[in-house]
mmCIF file of C-alpha atoms in Angstrom:
data_model
loop_
_atom_site.group_PDB
_atom_site.id
_atom_site.type_symbol
_atom_site.label_atom_id
_atom_site.label_comp_id
_atom_site.label_asym_id
_atom_site.label_seq_id
_atom_site.Cartn_x
_atom_site.Cartn_y
_atom_site.Cartn_z
ATOM 1 C CA MET A 2 25.622 11.602 -18.018
ATOM 2 C CA THR A 3 26.356 14.639 -15.867
ATOM 3 C CA THR A 4 23.341 16.886 -15.402
ATOM 4 C CA GLU A 5 23.139 20.473 -14.202
ATOM 5 C CA ARG A 6 19.568 19.923 -13.089
ATOM 6 C CA GLN A 7 19.087 19.081 -9.460
ATOM 7 C CA VAL A 8 18.279 15.467 -8.670
ATOM 8 C CA VAL A 9 15.760 14.152 -6.138
ATOM 9 C CA LEU A 10 15.616 10.552 -4.914
ATOM 10 C CA ILE A 11 12.213 9.513 -3.570
ATOM 11 C CA THR A 12 11.743 6.206 -1.777
ATOM 12 C CA GLY A 13 8.373 4.531 -2.231
ATOM 13 C CA ALA A 14 7.690 6.595 -5.352
ATOM 14 C CA ALA A 15 5.309 4.249 -7.167
ATOM 15 C CA ARG A 16 2.105 5.130 -5.342
ATOM 16 C CA GLY A 17 0.200 7.691 -3.321
ATOM 17 C CA ILE A 18 2.191 10.440 -1.652
ATOM 18 C CA GLY A 19 5.465 9.246 -3.179
ATOM 19 C CA ALA A 20 4.101 9.460 -6.724
ATOM 20 C CA ALA A 21 2.611 12.900 -6.026
ATOM 21 C CA ILE A 22 5.973 14.122 -4.714
ATOM 22 C CA ALA A 23 7.666 12.812 -7.855
ATOM 23 C CA GLU A 24 5.132 14.616 -10.040
ATOM 24 C CA ARG A 25 5.732 17.883 -8.226
ATOM 25 C CA PHE A 26 9.508 17.737 -8.604
ATOM 26 C CA ILE A 27 9.223 16.720 -12.263
ATOM 27 C CA ASP A 28 6.937 19.681 -12.920
ATOM 28 C CA ASP A 29 9.443 21.926 -11.130
ATOM 29 C CA GLY A 30 12.218 20.825 -13.493
ATOM 30 C CA PHE A 31 14.114 18.323 -11.349
ATOM 31 C CA ASP A 32 15.486 14.984 -12.432
ATOM 32 C CA VAL A 33 13.981 12.281 -10.226
ATOM 33 C CA VAL A 34 15.060 8.872 -8.996
ATOM 34 C CA LEU A 35 11.964 6.744 -8.453
ATOM 35 C CA ASN A 36 12.653 4.057 -5.897
ATOM 36 C CA TYR A 37 10.154 1.199 -5.753
ATOM 37 C CA ARG A 38 10.044 -2.264 -4.215
ATOM 38 C CA ARG A 39 8.138 -4.123 -6.908
ATOM 39 C CA SER A 40 6.763 -3.206 -10.301
ATOM 40 C CA GLN A 41 3.302 -4.600 -10.876
ATOM 41 C CA GLY A 42 -0.291 -3.438 -11.193
ATOM 42 C CA LYS A 43 -1.059 0.210 -10.558
ATOM 43 C CA GLY A 44 2.421 0.867 -9.210
ATOM 44 C CA ALA A 45 3.980 -0.169 -12.515
ATOM 45 C CA ALA A 46 1.547 2.017 -14.449
ATOM 46 C CA ASN A 47 2.307 4.959 -12.163
ATOM 47 C CA LEU A 48 6.038 4.561 -12.745
ATOM 48 C CA ASP A 49 5.553 4.477 -16.512
ATOM 49 C CA ASN A 50 3.399 7.602 -16.310
ATOM 50 C CA LEU A 51 6.036 9.400 -14.244
ATOM 51 C CA VAL A 52 8.750 8.517 -16.755
ATOM 52 C CA ALA A 53 6.555 9.782 -19.603
ATOM 53 C CA ARG A 54 5.772 12.955 -17.649
ATOM 54 C CA ALA A 55 9.486 13.575 -17.135
ATOM 55 C CA GLU A 56 10.263 13.050 -20.820
ATOM 56 C CA ALA A 57 7.497 15.476 -21.807
ATOM 57 C CA ARG A 58 9.005 18.152 -19.556
ATOM 58 C CA GLY A 59 12.572 17.636 -20.673
ATOM 59 C CA VAL A 60 13.856 16.093 -17.451
ATOM 60 C CA ARG A 61 14.925 12.579 -16.614
ATOM 61 C CA ALA A 62 13.313 9.941 -14.420
ATOM 62 C CA TYR A 63 15.388 6.986 -13.252
ATOM 63 C CA LYS A 64 13.575 3.841 -12.131
ATOM 64 C CA ALA A 65 15.417 2.444 -9.118
ATOM 65 C CA LEU A 66 14.266 -0.998 -7.977
ATOM 66 C CA ALA A 67 15.269 -1.734 -4.377
ATOM 67 C CA ASP A 68 13.721 -3.129 -1.241
ATOM 68 C CA ILE A 69 15.309 -0.634 1.144
ATOM 69 C CA SER A 70 14.966 -3.064 4.054
ATOM 70 C CA GLU A 71 17.746 -5.050 2.344
ATOM 71 C CA SER A 72 21.108 -3.267 2.558
ATOM 72 C CA ARG A 73 22.382 -5.106 -0.525
ATOM 73 C CA ASP A 74 19.470 -3.740 -2.530
ATOM 74 C CA VAL A 75 20.298 -0.200 -1.437
ATOM 75 C CA GLU A 76 23.968 -0.633 -2.325
ATOM 76 C CA GLN A 77 23.070 -2.079 -5.728
ATOM 77 C CA MET A 78 20.600 0.742 -6.383
ATOM 78 C CA ILE A 79 23.273 3.385 -5.833
ATOM 79 C CA LYS A 80 25.812 1.400 -7.859
ATOM 80 C CA SER A 81 23.369 1.139 -10.775
ATOM 81 C CA LEU A 82 22.607 4.855 -10.638
ATOM 82 C CA ARG A 83 26.297 5.713 -10.742
ATOM 83 C CA LEU A 84 26.842 3.352 -13.667
ATOM 84 C CA ASP A 85 23.978 5.172 -15.377
ATOM 85 C CA GLY A 86 25.962 8.395 -15.030
ATOM 86 C CA LEU A 87 24.272 9.859 -11.977
ATOM 87 C CA GLU A 88 27.025 11.547 -9.998
ATOM 88 C CA ARG A 89 25.009 13.668 -7.592
ATOM 89 C CA ILE A 90 21.811 13.489 -5.553
ATOM 90 C CA ASP A 91 20.753 16.890 -4.249
ATOM 91 C CA HIS A 92 17.626 15.972 -2.330
ATOM 92 C CA LEU A 93 16.340 12.842 -0.615
ATOM 93 C CA VAL A 94 12.712 12.171 0.319
ATOM 94 C CA LEU A 95 12.124 9.278 2.718
ATOM 95 C CA ASN A 96 8.610 8.109 1.945
ATOM 96 C CA ALA A 97 8.809 4.299 1.951
ATOM 97 C CA ALA A 98 7.166 2.505 4.874
ATOM 98 C CA SER A 99 5.860 -0.954 5.669
ATOM 99 C CA SER A 100 3.743 -2.121 8.576
ATOM 100 C CA PRO A 101 1.224 -4.713 9.713
ATOM 101 C CA PHE A 102 -2.073 -3.480 11.126
ATOM 102 C CA LYS A 103 -2.557 -4.959 14.590
ATOM 103 C CA PRO A 104 -2.122 -4.033 18.269
ATOM 104 C CA VAL A 105 1.458 -3.553 19.452
ATOM 105 C CA LEU A 106 1.298 -6.454 21.913
ATOM 106 C CA GLU A 107 0.232 -8.812 19.130
ATOM 107 C CA LEU A 108 3.227 -8.059 16.933
ATOM 108 C CA THR A 109 5.341 -11.089 16.101
ATOM 109 C CA LYS A 110 9.085 -11.176 15.582
ATOM 110 C CA HIS A 111 8.417 -11.079 11.839
ATOM 111 C CA ASP A 112 6.144 -8.045 12.285
ATOM 112 C CA TRP A 113 8.826 -6.153 14.187
ATOM 113 C CA LYS A 114 11.342 -6.982 11.481
ATOM 114 C CA GLN A 115 8.930 -5.615 8.880
ATOM 115 C CA LEU A 116 8.375 -2.445 10.901
ATOM 116 C CA PHE A 117 12.024 -1.675 11.568
ATOM 117 C CA GLY A 118 13.335 -3.025 8.281
ATOM 118 C CA THR A 119 11.802 -0.458 5.960
ATOM 119 C CA SER A 120 10.484 2.387 8.069
ATOM 120 C CA LEU A 121 13.593 2.971 10.170
ATOM 121 C CA VAL A 122 16.609 0.791 9.377
ATOM 122 C CA GLY A 123 15.912 0.938 5.646
ATOM 123 C CA ASN A 124 15.616 4.713 5.655
ATOM 124 C CA VAL A 125 18.907 5.002 7.549
ATOM 125 C CA ALA A 126 20.556 2.720 4.983
ATOM 126 C CA VAL A 127 19.371 4.985 2.174
ATOM 127 C CA ILE A 128 20.629 8.073 4.008
ATOM 128 C CA LYS A 129 24.066 6.504 4.492
ATOM 129 C CA ALA A 130 24.227 5.518 0.826
ATOM 130 C CA VAL A 131 23.006 8.841 -0.568
ATOM 131 C CA THR A 132 24.728 11.474 1.578
ATOM 132 C CA PRO A 133 28.201 10.804 0.075
ATOM 133 C CA LEU A 134 26.676 11.934 -3.243
ATOM 134 C CA MET A 135 24.917 14.958 -1.731
ATOM 135 C CA PRO A 136 26.545 18.383 -2.099
ATOM 136 C CA ALA A 137 26.317 21.290 0.308
ATOM 137 C CA GLY A 138 22.855 22.774 -0.029
ATOM 138 C CA GLY A 139 21.269 19.346 -0.212
ATOM 139 C CA THR A 140 18.187 18.415 1.776
ATOM 140 C CA ILE A 141 16.622 15.365 3.371
ATOM 141 C CA CYS A 142 12.883 15.223 4.052
ATOM 142 C CA ALA A 143 11.225 12.442 6.051
ATOM 143 C CA ILE A 144 7.520 11.740 5.585
ATOM 144 C CA SER A 145 5.813 11.178 8.926
ATOM 145 C CA GLY A 146 2.185 11.122 10.021
ATOM 146 C CA VAL A 147 -0.140 11.831 12.922
ATOM 147 C CA GLY A 148 0.469 8.346 14.312
ATOM 148 C CA SER A 149 3.806 9.699 15.539
ATOM 149 C CA HIS A 150 2.028 11.560 18.348
ATOM 150 C CA LEU A 151 -1.517 10.168 18.413
ATOM 151 C CA VAL A 152 -2.278 6.595 19.447
ATOM 152 C CA LEU A 153 -4.192 5.127 16.511
ATOM 153 C CA PRO A 154 -5.716 1.643 16.927
ATOM 154 C CA ASN A 155 -3.886 -1.175 15.151
ATOM 155 C CA TYR A 156 -1.289 1.234 13.762
ATOM 156 C CA PRO A 157 2.195 0.318 15.037
ATOM 157 C CA LEU A 158 3.690 2.271 12.145
ATOM 158 C CA GLY A 159 3.186 5.283 14.408
ATOM 159 C CA LEU A 160 6.051 3.980 16.564
ATOM 160 C CA MET A 161 8.397 4.115 13.594
ATOM 161 C CA LYS A 162 7.147 7.530 12.527
ATOM 162 C CA ALA A 163 7.948 8.868 16.003
ATOM 163 C CA ALA A 164 11.450 7.418 15.710
ATOM 164 C CA LEU A 165 11.808 8.903 12.228
ATOM 165 C CA GLU A 166 10.923 12.362 13.541
ATOM 166 C CA ASN A 167 13.595 12.057 16.219
ATOM 167 C CA LEU A 168 16.047 10.856 13.574
ATOM 168 C CA VAL A 169 15.436 14.122 11.718
ATOM 169 C CA ARG A 170 16.734 16.100 14.689
ATOM 170 C CA TYR A 171 19.807 13.937 15.166
ATOM 171 C CA LEU A 172 20.694 14.032 11.468
ATOM 172 C CA GLU A 173 20.280 17.799 11.291
ATOM 173 C CA VAL A 174 22.958 18.162 13.964
ATOM 174 C CA GLU A 175 25.257 15.528 12.452
ATOM 175 C CA LEU A 176 24.997 16.823 8.870
ATOM 176 C CA TYR A 177 25.006 20.545 9.621
ATOM 177 C CA ASP A 178 28.722 21.013 8.926
ATOM 178 C CA ARG A 179 28.244 19.420 5.510
ATOM 179 C CA GLY A 180 25.608 21.993 4.597
ATOM 180 C CA ILE A 181 22.767 19.472 4.416
ATOM 181 C CA ARG A 182 19.387 20.449 5.854
ATOM 182 C CA VAL A 183 17.138 17.787 7.372
ATOM 183 C CA ASN A 184 13.425 18.216 8.048
ATOM 184 C CA GLY A 185 10.210 16.235 7.994
ATOM 185 C CA VAL A 186 6.532 16.547 7.161
ATOM 186 C CA CYS A 187 3.862 15.172 9.482
ATOM 187 C CA GLY A 188 0.857 14.753 7.221
ATOM 188 C CA GLY A 189 -2.737 14.092 8.127
ATOM 189 C CA LEU A 190 -4.962 11.512 6.495
ATOM 190 C CA VAL A 191 -4.433 11.576 2.750
ATOM 191 C CA ARG A 192 -6.712 10.434 -0.059
ATOM 192 C CA SER A 193 -4.944 7.333 -1.302
ATOM 193 C CA GLU A 194 -5.578 3.653 -1.902
ATOM 194 C CA MET A 195 -5.244 3.091 1.851
ATOM 195 C CA LEU A 196 -7.869 5.618 2.950
ATOM 196 C CA PRO A 197 -10.949 3.346 2.600
ATOM 197 C CA TYR A 198 -9.204 0.663 4.655
ATOM 198 C CA LEU A 199 -8.150 3.149 7.337
ATOM 199 C CA SER A 200 -11.681 4.550 7.442
ATOM 200 C CA GLU A 201 -12.993 1.066 8.227
ATOM 201 C CA MET A 202 -10.311 0.552 10.870
ATOM 202 C CA TRP A 203 -10.931 3.896 12.608
ATOM 203 C CA PRO A 204 -14.684 4.561 12.190
ATOM 204 C CA ARG A 205 -15.033 6.537 15.431
ATOM 205 C CA MET A 206 -12.140 8.857 14.630
ATOM 206 C CA ILE A 207 -13.380 9.436 11.087
ATOM 207 C CA ALA A 208 -16.899 10.151 12.362
ATOM 208 C CA ASN A 209 -15.536 12.678 14.863
ATOM 209 C CA MET A 210 -13.542 14.470 12.176
ATOM 210 C CA GLU A 211 -16.499 14.561 9.812
ATOM 211 C CA SER A 212 -18.737 15.986 12.547
ATOM 212 C CA CYS A 213 -16.426 18.991 12.981
ATOM 213 C CA GLY A 214 -17.359 20.260 9.536
ATOM 214 C CA ARG A 215 -13.726 20.639 8.466
ATOM 215 C CA ARG A 216 -12.056 19.045 5.474
ATOM 216 C CA TRP A 217 -10.257 16.116 7.090
ATOM 217 C CA ALA A 218 -8.627 14.305 4.155
ATOM 218 C CA LEU A 219 -5.769 15.937 2.282
ATOM 219 C CA GLU A 220 -4.825 15.411 -1.337
ATOM 220 C CA PRO A 221 -1.391 13.823 -1.927
ATOM 221 C CA GLU A 222 -0.408 16.919 -3.886
ATOM 222 C CA GLU A 223 -0.778 19.035 -0.750
ATOM 223 C CA ILE A 224 1.882 17.011 1.039
ATOM 224 C CA ALA A 225 4.037 17.182 -2.097
ATOM 225 C CA ASN A 226 3.836 20.978 -2.040
ATOM 226 C CA VAL A 227 5.223 21.080 1.501
ATOM 227 C CA VAL A 228 8.040 18.691 0.583
ATOM 228 C CA ALA A 229 8.972 20.832 -2.429
ATOM 229 C CA PHE A 230 9.056 23.910 -0.186
ATOM 230 C CA LEU A 231 11.435 22.200 2.244
ATOM 231 C CA ALA A 232 13.761 21.338 -0.650
ATOM 232 C CA SER A 233 13.867 24.972 -1.769
ATOM 233 C CA GLU A 234 16.000 27.881 -0.591
ATOM 234 C CA ARG A 235 12.810 29.555 0.618
ATOM 235 C CA SER A 236 12.954 27.241 3.621
ATOM 236 C CA SER A 237 16.639 27.866 4.387
ATOM 237 C CA ALA A 238 15.901 28.910 7.986
ATOM 238 C CA ILE A 239 14.045 25.666 8.742
ATOM 239 C CA ARG A 240 16.339 22.994 10.162
ATOM 240 C CA GLY A 241 15.610 19.886 12.180
ATOM 241 C CA GLN A 242 11.879 20.570 12.223
ATOM 242 C CA ILE A 243 8.730 18.575 11.549
ATOM 243 C CA LEU A 244 6.189 20.658 9.641
ATOM 244 C CA VAL A 245 2.646 19.628 10.529
ATOM 245 C CA ALA A 246 0.367 19.533 7.484
ATOM 246 C CA THR A 247 -2.993 18.160 8.576
ATOM 247 C CA GLY A 248 -5.361 20.771 7.197
ATOM 248 C CA GLY A 249 -6.060 21.964 10.724
ATOM 249 C CA VAL A 250 -7.719 18.750 11.868
ATOM 250 C CA GLY A 251 -7.732 18.633 15.643
ATOM 251 C CA LEU A 252 -7.931 22.395 16.164
ATOM 252 C CA ALA A 253 -11.702 22.537 16.571
ATOM 253 C CA ALA A 254 -13.459 20.865 19.489
#
């Protein structure tokens, strides 16, 4: 089925920020492709809710099962979407990530494979698979975090987020002639299923943020709003940039 509505593919769309981004685009009238690695528990319920939300608003939501760390999965995902009649993907949001929580020097070979497989190599595989379907005017948005520039204990994912931010700049240059804009969002701590665990892992940092009297935890919808802005023509002058959306945490002493 050919659609005149714009289409957004979101990796890691079953939970947290990814699900909030999907909700925002659905509410804005986009068709969405909901990539997920496994469908069980709350993630499965979230996907069903997103599909129902799309139906209620007269748009379409495609469930797209794929472990993006596996190139065959990515290829099969795109093949299945095309067989389902999807001929174009206008916007791509790179949200999927996977990481152990331990010091860098304790990472095993398996840990490094996990880190690179999804957060960097997997995202590149998705970009390579999607951009042939992306018309001029398309956008790519990478979801980063403060670990890209702050050293957070037991958080090697920050290494991959730093690489992802640099990838944004390289891709902006390489895809410029095709009319594709590439940017990223560096979000602060977000209220999600992971926040209680992170609060236990970083008690000193959390205590310092709370003592400043500022709101230190963002809602997933706030990150989604920034992503939607970067996919719109209102952000046409923004290219190869990482927008920092932390709620101002770190500004006050």
